[in-house]
Amino acid sequence: MKLCLHKLSVSLLFASCLSWSQTLLADDKSILVSGKAVEKAPVDTLNWQIRLNAEDRDADDCKAKIDRQAQSVIQALQTLYDEQHEYRRSTFSNYVSKGKNYCRQSLSLKTQQLALYDATSKILSGIGDINVNVASSSSKIAETEKLALVNALKVAQAKAAALAGHLNVKLGGVLEVSENINNYGYAHTRSVKQFAMAEDNAMEQLTLDPVTIRAELVYRVAIADQ
C-alpha cells in the first residue's frame, strides 16, 4: 500500500503496507488493485508453408517451373486432404543474377487434421526443389483470452473486496479497468526435412504444447462515502 487513509493508525498503516499488494488512494478515495490469470489454448491447427524454388535463363520458363511445382504439390496433398482445404499462393518473385532468373513463391495450407502430419511431412519431403515449414497454433485464442481476462477481473475484484473489508470501508463504483494480454508459444515452427530423417513417428517431434495466455489488468474502484 503506497498511500493510506489518514484515519488509520501508524501501526495499521505499517501492517497494511506489508500485507497488501494493492494501493489505497486517499486523495480521490479509491482502491487500486491488479489481477492476473493464466489460461491455456489447445493446439488444434497446423499451418504448412511450402516455398517453391526454380531457376532458368528464361524468365517465362522459370515461372512455368514454379507453376508445375505448385501443381505437383497440390496434387500430392489432395491425396490426403479433401476439397474444402484451400491452398494459397503468395506473390510471385523473380530476381536476375549473372544472366539467370531465380524464381520464388510460397504455397500455404491450414488444417486442423493434426493426425495427418506424419503423412504430409513424408509426402512433401519427397518433392524436390521445395522448402517446407510447419507451425502449430490454436483456433481458440480469442475465447481463451476472454476467459483469462474474466478470471483476472475476478481476482482483482476479490482483492479489492478483501482490502475494503480489512479497512472497514465500502466499495462504490468502478473507476478504471485497463487490461493487457500476452500470448506465449503461439507458433512452433519446424523444418520438415528434420522430420524426414526420423526413424519413429515424426508427429512426436512436433511441439504441440498449448498456447499460454497471460492476462493482467488494473482495477480501480471508488470508496463509498461513509
PDB file of C-alpha atoms in Angstrom:
ATOM      1  CA  MET A   1       0.000   0.000   0.000  1.00  0.00           C
ATOM      2  CA  LYS A   2       1.578   3.271  -1.101  1.00  0.00           C
ATOM      3  CA  LEU A   3      -0.816   5.776   0.465  1.00  0.00           C
ATOM      4  CA  CYS A   4      -3.366   5.068   3.203  1.00  0.00           C
ATOM      5  CA  LEU A   5      -6.321   6.942   4.661  1.00  0.00           C
ATOM      6  CA  HIS A   6      -5.376   9.491   7.310  1.00  0.00           C
ATOM      7  CA  LYS A   7      -7.695   7.934   9.909  1.00  0.00           C
ATOM      8  CA  LEU A   8      -5.635   4.748  10.060  1.00  0.00           C
ATOM      9  CA  SER A   9      -3.168   4.419  12.898  1.00  0.00           C
ATOM     10  CA  VAL A  10       0.557   4.240  12.248  1.00  0.00           C
ATOM     11  CA  SER A  11       0.674   0.572  13.266  1.00  0.00           C
ATOM     12  CA  LEU A  12      -2.187  -0.344  10.949  1.00  0.00           C
ATOM     13  CA  LEU A  13      -0.605   1.665   8.180  1.00  0.00           C
ATOM     14  CA  PHE A  14       2.653  -0.257   8.532  1.00  0.00           C
ATOM     15  CA  ALA A  15       0.935  -3.644   8.733  1.00  0.00           C
ATOM     16  CA  SER A  16      -1.267  -2.915   5.743  1.00  0.00           C
ATOM     17  CA  CYS A  17       1.628  -1.752   3.604  1.00  0.00           C
ATOM     18  CA  LEU A  18       3.416  -5.028   4.248  1.00  0.00           C
ATOM     19  CA  SER A  19       0.392  -7.290   3.825  1.00  0.00           C
ATOM     20  CA  TRP A  20      -1.260  -5.988   0.661  1.00  0.00           C
ATOM     21  CA  SER A  21      -0.075  -5.603  -2.923  1.00  0.00           C
ATOM     22  CA  GLN A  22      -2.866  -3.080  -3.541  1.00  0.00           C
ATOM     23  CA  THR A  23      -2.950   0.702  -3.243  1.00  0.00           C
ATOM     24  CA  LEU A  24      -5.460   2.732  -1.260  1.00  0.00           C
ATOM     25  CA  LEU A  25      -5.576   6.303  -2.547  1.00  0.00           C
ATOM     26  CA  ALA A  26      -6.626   8.936  -0.035  1.00  0.00           C
ATOM     27  CA  ASP A  27      -6.909  11.938  -2.331  1.00  0.00           C
ATOM     28  CA  ASP A  28      -9.622  10.520  -4.589  1.00  0.00           C
ATOM     29  CA  LYS A  29     -10.849   7.840  -2.149  1.00  0.00           C
ATOM     30  CA  SER A  30     -10.336   4.804  -4.314  1.00  0.00           C
ATOM     31  CA  ILE A  31      -8.729   1.387  -4.196  1.00  0.00           C
ATOM     32  CA  LEU A  32      -6.341   0.344  -6.960  1.00  0.00           C
ATOM     33  CA  VAL A  33      -5.559  -3.352  -7.400  1.00  0.00           C
ATOM     34  CA  SER A  34      -4.170  -5.686 -10.037  1.00  0.00           C
ATOM     35  CA  GLY A  35      -5.453  -9.030 -11.247  1.00  0.00           C
ATOM     36  CA  LYS A  36      -3.630 -11.777 -13.099  1.00  0.00           C
ATOM     37  CA  ALA A  37      -4.764 -15.047 -14.668  1.00  0.00           C
ATOM     38  CA  VAL A  38      -3.238 -17.714 -16.911  1.00  0.00           C
ATOM     39  CA  GLU A  39      -5.210 -19.905 -19.315  1.00  0.00           C
ATOM     40  CA  LYS A  40      -4.106 -22.345 -21.998  1.00  0.00           C
ATOM     41  CA  ALA A  41      -5.482 -22.760 -25.511  1.00  0.00           C
ATOM     42  CA  PRO A  42      -5.034 -26.241 -27.023  1.00  0.00           C
ATOM     43  CA  VAL A  43      -3.132 -26.558 -30.279  1.00  0.00           C
ATOM     44  CA  ASP A  44      -5.585 -27.621 -32.977  1.00  0.00           C
ATOM     45  CA  THR A  45      -4.214 -26.116 -36.193  1.00  0.00           C
ATOM     46  CA  LEU A  46      -1.198 -26.720 -38.406  1.00  0.00           C
ATOM     47  CA  ASN A  47      -0.014 -24.096 -40.872  1.00  0.00           C
ATOM     48  CA  TRP A  48       2.042 -25.606 -43.684  1.00  0.00           C
ATOM     49  CA  GLN A  49       4.325 -23.240 -45.628  1.00  0.00           C
ATOM     50  CA  ILE A  50       5.872 -24.657 -48.816  1.00  0.00           C
ATOM     51  CA  ARG A  51       8.421 -22.444 -50.561  1.00  0.00           C
ATOM     52  CA  LEU A  52       8.818 -23.178 -54.266  1.00  0.00           C
ATOM     53  CA  ASN A  53      12.175 -22.501 -55.931  1.00  0.00           C
ATOM     54  CA  ALA A  54      13.239 -22.500 -59.581  1.00  0.00           C
ATOM     55  CA  GLU A  55      15.942 -21.058 -61.775  1.00  0.00           C
ATOM     56  CA  ASP A  56      16.298 -20.625 -65.528  1.00  0.00           C
ATOM     57  CA  ARG A  57      17.892 -18.256 -68.009  1.00  0.00           C
ATOM     58  CA  ASP A  58      14.467 -17.549 -69.469  1.00  0.00           C
ATOM     59  CA  ALA A  59      12.042 -15.718 -67.145  1.00  0.00           C
ATOM     60  CA  ASP A  60       8.942 -17.355 -68.620  1.00  0.00           C
ATOM     61  CA  ASP A  61      10.426 -20.818 -68.301  1.00  0.00           C
ATOM     62  CA  CYS A  62      11.349 -20.055 -64.685  1.00  0.00           C
ATOM     63  CA  LYS A  63       7.766 -19.039 -63.965  1.00  0.00           C
ATOM     64  CA  ALA A  64       6.497 -22.194 -65.684  1.00  0.00           C
ATOM     65  CA  LYS A  65       8.686 -24.320 -63.422  1.00  0.00           C
ATOM     66  CA  ILE A  66       7.140 -22.673 -60.368  1.00  0.00           C
ATOM     67  CA  ASP A  67       3.641 -23.336 -61.700  1.00  0.00           C
ATOM     68  CA  ARG A  68       4.467 -27.010 -62.296  1.00  0.00           C
ATOM     69  CA  GLN A  69       5.915 -27.298 -58.788  1.00  0.00           C
ATOM     70  CA  ALA A  70       2.791 -25.771 -57.271  1.00  0.00           C
ATOM     71  CA  GLN A  71       0.550 -28.120 -59.215  1.00  0.00           C
ATOM     72  CA  SER A  72       2.676 -31.097 -58.191  1.00  0.00           C
ATOM     73  CA  VAL A  73       2.478 -30.163 -54.502  1.00  0.00           C
ATOM     74  CA  ILE A  74      -1.279 -29.566 -54.615  1.00  0.00           C
ATOM     75  CA  GLN A  75      -1.929 -32.860 -56.403  1.00  0.00           C
ATOM     76  CA  ALA A  76       0.170 -34.723 -53.826  1.00  0.00           C
ATOM     77  CA  LEU A  77      -1.617 -33.097 -50.880  1.00  0.00           C
ATOM     78  CA  GLN A  78      -5.030 -33.732 -52.410  1.00  0.00           C
ATOM     79  CA  THR A  79      -4.424 -37.429 -51.813  1.00  0.00           C
ATOM     80  CA  LEU A  80      -4.665 -36.621 -48.081  1.00  0.00           C
ATOM     81  CA  TYR A  81      -6.902 -33.575 -47.785  1.00  0.00           C
ATOM     82  CA  ASP A  82     -10.425 -33.034 -49.074  1.00  0.00           C
ATOM     83  CA  GLU A  83     -11.599 -30.265 -51.403  1.00  0.00           C
ATOM     84  CA  GLN A  84     -12.558 -27.996 -48.508  1.00  0.00           C
ATOM     85  CA  HIS A  85      -8.892 -27.247 -47.863  1.00  0.00           C
ATOM     86  CA  GLU A  86      -7.672 -24.094 -49.587  1.00  0.00           C
ATOM     87  CA  TYR A  87      -4.169 -23.687 -50.996  1.00  0.00           C
ATOM     88  CA  ARG A  88      -2.951 -20.085 -51.036  1.00  0.00           C
ATOM     89  CA  ARG A  89      -0.114 -18.857 -53.219  1.00  0.00           C
ATOM     90  CA  SER A  90       1.955 -15.829 -52.267  1.00  0.00           C
ATOM     91  CA  THR A  91       3.093 -13.117 -54.658  1.00  0.00           C
ATOM     92  CA  PHE A  92       5.475 -14.448 -57.275  1.00  0.00           C
ATOM     93  CA  SER A  93       9.010 -13.045 -57.087  1.00  0.00           C
ATOM     94  CA  ASN A  94      11.894 -13.179 -59.540  1.00  0.00           C
ATOM     95  CA  TYR A  95      15.381 -11.734 -59.477  1.00  0.00           C
ATOM     96  CA  VAL A  96      18.182 -11.958 -62.023  1.00  0.00           C
ATOM     97  CA  SER A  97      21.802 -12.661 -61.187  1.00  0.00           C
ATOM     98  CA  LYS A  98      24.568 -13.267 -63.736  1.00  0.00           C
ATOM     99  CA  GLY A  99      22.085 -13.759 -66.530  1.00  0.00           C
ATOM    100  CA  LYS A 100      19.952 -16.317 -64.668  1.00  0.00           C
ATOM    101  CA  ASN A 101      16.425 -15.920 -63.279  1.00  0.00           C
ATOM    102  CA  TYR A 102      15.738 -17.104 -59.729  1.00  0.00           C
ATOM    103  CA  CYS A 103      12.024 -17.542 -59.019  1.00  0.00           C
ATOM    104  CA  ARG A 104      10.305 -17.881 -55.646  1.00  0.00           C
ATOM    105  CA  GLN A 105       6.758 -18.404 -54.479  1.00  0.00           C
ATOM    106  CA  SER A 106       5.122 -19.828 -51.349  1.00  0.00           C
ATOM    107  CA  LEU A 107       2.173 -22.167 -51.074  1.00  0.00           C
ATOM    108  CA  SER A 108       0.312 -22.402 -47.753  1.00  0.00           C
ATOM    109  CA  LEU A 109      -2.187 -24.854 -46.296  1.00  0.00           C
ATOM    110  CA  LYS A 110      -4.011 -24.505 -42.988  1.00  0.00           C
ATOM    111  CA  THR A 111      -5.590 -27.600 -41.487  1.00  0.00           C
ATOM    112  CA  GLN A 112      -6.977 -28.920 -38.227  1.00  0.00           C
ATOM    113  CA  GLN A 113      -6.243 -32.517 -39.184  1.00  0.00           C
ATOM    114  CA  LEU A 114      -3.228 -32.943 -36.928  1.00  0.00           C
ATOM    115  CA  ALA A 115      -3.279 -36.706 -37.365  1.00  0.00           C
ATOM    116  CA  LEU A 116      -2.153 -36.260 -40.987  1.00  0.00           C
ATOM    117  CA  TYR A 117       1.059 -34.513 -40.003  1.00  0.00           C
ATOM    118  CA  ASP A 118       3.269 -37.581 -40.401  1.00  0.00           C
ATOM    119  CA  ALA A 119       1.862 -38.491 -43.826  1.00  0.00           C
ATOM    120  CA  THR A 120       2.031 -34.875 -45.020  1.00  0.00           C
ATOM    121  CA  SER A 121       5.654 -34.437 -43.989  1.00  0.00           C
ATOM    122  CA  LYS A 122       6.649 -37.643 -45.770  1.00  0.00           C
ATOM    123  CA  ILE A 123       4.897 -36.615 -48.996  1.00  0.00           C
ATOM    124  CA  LEU A 124       6.448 -33.147 -49.008  1.00  0.00           C
ATOM    125  CA  SER A 125       9.930 -34.365 -48.119  1.00  0.00           C
ATOM    126  CA  GLY A 126       9.867 -36.452 -51.296  1.00  0.00           C
ATOM    127  CA  ILE A 127       9.278 -33.463 -53.573  1.00  0.00           C
ATOM    128  CA  GLY A 128      12.421 -31.757 -54.842  1.00  0.00           C
ATOM    129  CA  ASP A 129      13.268 -28.040 -55.031  1.00  0.00           C
ATOM    130  CA  ILE A 130      10.972 -27.008 -52.178  1.00  0.00           C
ATOM    131  CA  ASN A 131      11.481 -25.954 -48.578  1.00  0.00           C
ATOM    132  CA  VAL A 132       8.771 -26.767 -46.064  1.00  0.00           C
ATOM    133  CA  ASN A 133       7.994 -25.418 -42.604  1.00  0.00           C
ATOM    134  CA  VAL A 134       5.040 -26.239 -40.386  1.00  0.00           C
ATOM    135  CA  ALA A 135       3.789 -24.151 -37.473  1.00  0.00           C
ATOM    136  CA  SER A 136       1.290 -25.201 -34.825  1.00  0.00           C
ATOM    137  CA  SER A 137      -1.295 -22.763 -33.474  1.00  0.00           C
ATOM    138  CA  SER A 138      -4.750 -22.621 -31.903  1.00  0.00           C
ATOM    139  CA  SER A 139      -8.130 -21.517 -33.238  1.00  0.00           C
ATOM    140  CA  LYS A 140      -9.299 -20.823 -29.686  1.00  0.00           C
ATOM    141  CA  ILE A 141      -7.002 -17.887 -28.914  1.00  0.00           C
ATOM    142  CA  ALA A 142      -9.776 -15.270 -28.829  1.00  0.00           C
ATOM    143  CA  GLU A 143     -12.103 -17.174 -26.497  1.00  0.00           C
ATOM    144  CA  THR A 144      -9.204 -18.176 -24.237  1.00  0.00           C
ATOM    145  CA  GLU A 145      -8.140 -14.522 -23.991  1.00  0.00           C
ATOM    146  CA  LYS A 146     -11.672 -13.579 -22.919  1.00  0.00           C
ATOM    147  CA  LEU A 147     -11.654 -16.324 -20.276  1.00  0.00           C
ATOM    148  CA  ALA A 148      -8.271 -15.161 -18.960  1.00  0.00           C
ATOM    149  CA  LEU A 149      -9.491 -11.569 -18.709  1.00  0.00           C
ATOM    150  CA  VAL A 150     -12.664 -12.605 -16.866  1.00  0.00           C
ATOM    151  CA  ASN A 151     -10.637 -14.623 -14.369  1.00  0.00           C
ATOM    152  CA  ALA A 152      -8.122 -11.790 -13.918  1.00  0.00           C
ATOM    153  CA  LEU A 153     -11.036  -9.437 -13.195  1.00  0.00           C
ATOM    154  CA  LYS A 154     -12.404 -11.859 -10.593  1.00  0.00           C
ATOM    155  CA  VAL A 155      -9.000 -11.900  -8.898  1.00  0.00           C
ATOM    156  CA  ALA A 156      -8.866  -8.101  -8.845  1.00  0.00           C
ATOM    157  CA  GLN A 157     -12.434  -7.810  -7.521  1.00  0.00           C
ATOM    158  CA  ALA A 158     -11.645 -10.272  -4.742  1.00  0.00           C
ATOM    159  CA  LYS A 159      -8.539  -8.281  -3.812  1.00  0.00           C
ATOM    160  CA  ALA A 160     -10.492  -5.025  -3.701  1.00  0.00           C
ATOM    161  CA  ALA A 161     -13.255  -6.581  -1.588  1.00  0.00           C
ATOM    162  CA  ALA A 162     -10.734  -8.117   0.819  1.00  0.00           C
ATOM    163  CA  LEU A 163      -8.873  -4.837   1.222  1.00  0.00           C
ATOM    164  CA  ALA A 164     -12.115  -2.924   1.768  1.00  0.00           C
ATOM    165  CA  GLY A 165     -13.132  -5.412   4.441  1.00  0.00           C
ATOM    166  CA  HIS A 166      -9.733  -5.176   6.065  1.00  0.00           C
ATOM    167  CA  LEU A 167     -10.084  -1.398   6.271  1.00  0.00           C
ATOM    168  CA  ASN A 168     -13.793  -1.457   7.163  1.00  0.00           C
ATOM    169  CA  VAL A 169     -14.877   0.618   4.170  1.00  0.00           C
ATOM    170  CA  LYS A 170     -17.486   0.034   1.482  1.00  0.00           C
ATOM    171  CA  LEU A 171     -16.805  -0.063  -2.206  1.00  0.00           C
ATOM    172  CA  GLY A 172     -18.530   2.222  -4.706  1.00  0.00           C
ATOM    173  CA  GLY A 173     -18.491   2.258  -8.488  1.00  0.00           C
ATOM    174  CA  VAL A 174     -15.718   1.063 -10.765  1.00  0.00           C
ATOM    175  CA  LEU A 175     -13.478   3.919 -11.912  1.00  0.00           C
ATOM    176  CA  GLU A 176     -10.987   2.188 -14.195  1.00  0.00           C
ATOM    177  CA  VAL A 177     -10.214  -1.179 -15.768  1.00  0.00           C
ATOM    178  CA  SER A 178      -7.183  -1.437 -18.066  1.00  0.00           C
ATOM    179  CA  GLU A 179      -6.017  -4.758 -19.490  1.00  0.00           C
ATOM    180  CA  ASN A 180      -3.007  -6.397 -21.083  1.00  0.00           C
ATOM    181  CA  ILE A 181      -2.823  -9.758 -22.873  1.00  0.00           C
ATOM    182  CA  ASN A 182       0.292 -11.775 -23.716  1.00  0.00           C
ATOM    183  CA  ASN A 183       0.451 -14.996 -25.728  1.00  0.00           C
ATOM    184  CA  TYR A 184       3.329 -17.422 -25.312  1.00  0.00           C
ATOM    185  CA  GLY A 185       4.071 -20.294 -27.673  1.00  0.00           C
ATOM    186  CA  TYR A 186       1.639 -19.246 -30.363  1.00  0.00           C
ATOM    187  CA  ALA A 187       3.679 -20.846 -33.164  1.00  0.00           C
ATOM    188  CA  HIS A 188       6.144 -23.718 -33.122  1.00  0.00           C
ATOM    189  CA  THR A 189       7.955 -23.834 -36.456  1.00  0.00           C
ATOM    190  CA  ARG A 190       9.992 -26.820 -37.597  1.00  0.00           C
ATOM    191  CA  SER A 191      11.554 -27.829 -40.882  1.00  0.00           C
ATOM    192  CA  VAL A 192      10.001 -30.904 -42.469  1.00  0.00           C
ATOM    193  CA  LYS A 193      13.419 -32.067 -43.619  1.00  0.00           C
ATOM    194  CA  GLN A 194      14.348 -32.647 -39.967  1.00  0.00           C
ATOM    195  CA  PHE A 195      11.386 -34.979 -39.552  1.00  0.00           C
ATOM    196  CA  ALA A 196      12.101 -36.880 -42.747  1.00  0.00           C
ATOM    197  CA  MET A 197      15.294 -38.169 -41.123  1.00  0.00           C
ATOM    198  CA  ALA A 198      13.473 -39.539 -38.072  1.00  0.00           C
ATOM    199  CA  GLU A 199      13.028 -43.285 -37.711  1.00  0.00           C
ATOM    200  CA  ASP A 200       9.962 -43.108 -35.466  1.00  0.00           C
ATOM    201  CA  ASN A 201       6.660 -41.262 -35.782  1.00  0.00           C
ATOM    202  CA  ALA A 202       7.508 -37.685 -36.795  1.00  0.00           C
ATOM    203  CA  MET A 203       4.388 -36.374 -35.039  1.00  0.00           C
ATOM    204  CA  GLU A 204       6.125 -36.947 -31.720  1.00  0.00           C
ATOM    205  CA  GLN A 205       8.817 -34.426 -32.691  1.00  0.00           C
ATOM    206  CA  LEU A 206       6.390 -31.590 -33.378  1.00  0.00           C
ATOM    207  CA  THR A 207       5.870 -29.349 -30.369  1.00  0.00           C
ATOM    208  CA  LEU A 208       2.162 -29.299 -29.569  1.00  0.00           C
ATOM    209  CA  ASP A 209       2.314 -27.566 -26.205  1.00  0.00           C
ATOM    210  CA  PRO A 210      -0.790 -25.446 -25.569  1.00  0.00           C
ATOM    211  CA  VAL A 211      -0.650 -21.711 -26.114  1.00  0.00           C
ATOM    212  CA  THR A 212      -0.268 -19.903 -22.788  1.00  0.00           C
ATOM    213  CA  ILE A 213      -2.431 -16.791 -22.400  1.00  0.00           C
ATOM    214  CA  ARG A 214      -1.458 -14.388 -19.612  1.00  0.00           C
ATOM    215  CA  ALA A 215      -3.950 -11.671 -18.737  1.00  0.00           C
ATOM    216  CA  GLU A 216      -3.164  -8.753 -16.445  1.00  0.00           C
ATOM    217  CA  LEU A 217      -5.374  -5.825 -15.585  1.00  0.00           C
ATOM    218  CA  VAL A 218      -5.538  -2.789 -13.316  1.00  0.00           C
ATOM    219  CA  TYR A 219      -8.805  -2.338 -11.426  1.00  0.00           C
ATOM    220  CA  ARG A 220      -9.678   0.878  -9.624  1.00  0.00           C
ATOM    221  CA  VAL A 221     -12.880   1.193  -7.607  1.00  0.00           C
ATOM    222  CA  ALA A 222     -14.239   4.101  -5.589  1.00  0.00           C
ATOM    223  CA  ILE A 223     -14.638   4.015  -1.812  1.00  0.00           C
ATOM    224  CA  ALA A 224     -18.256   4.799  -0.931  1.00  0.00           C
ATOM    225  CA  ASP A 225     -18.966   7.705   1.378  1.00  0.00           C
ATOM    226  CA  GLN A 226     -19.448   6.575   4.968  1.00  0.00           C
TER     227      GLN A 226
END
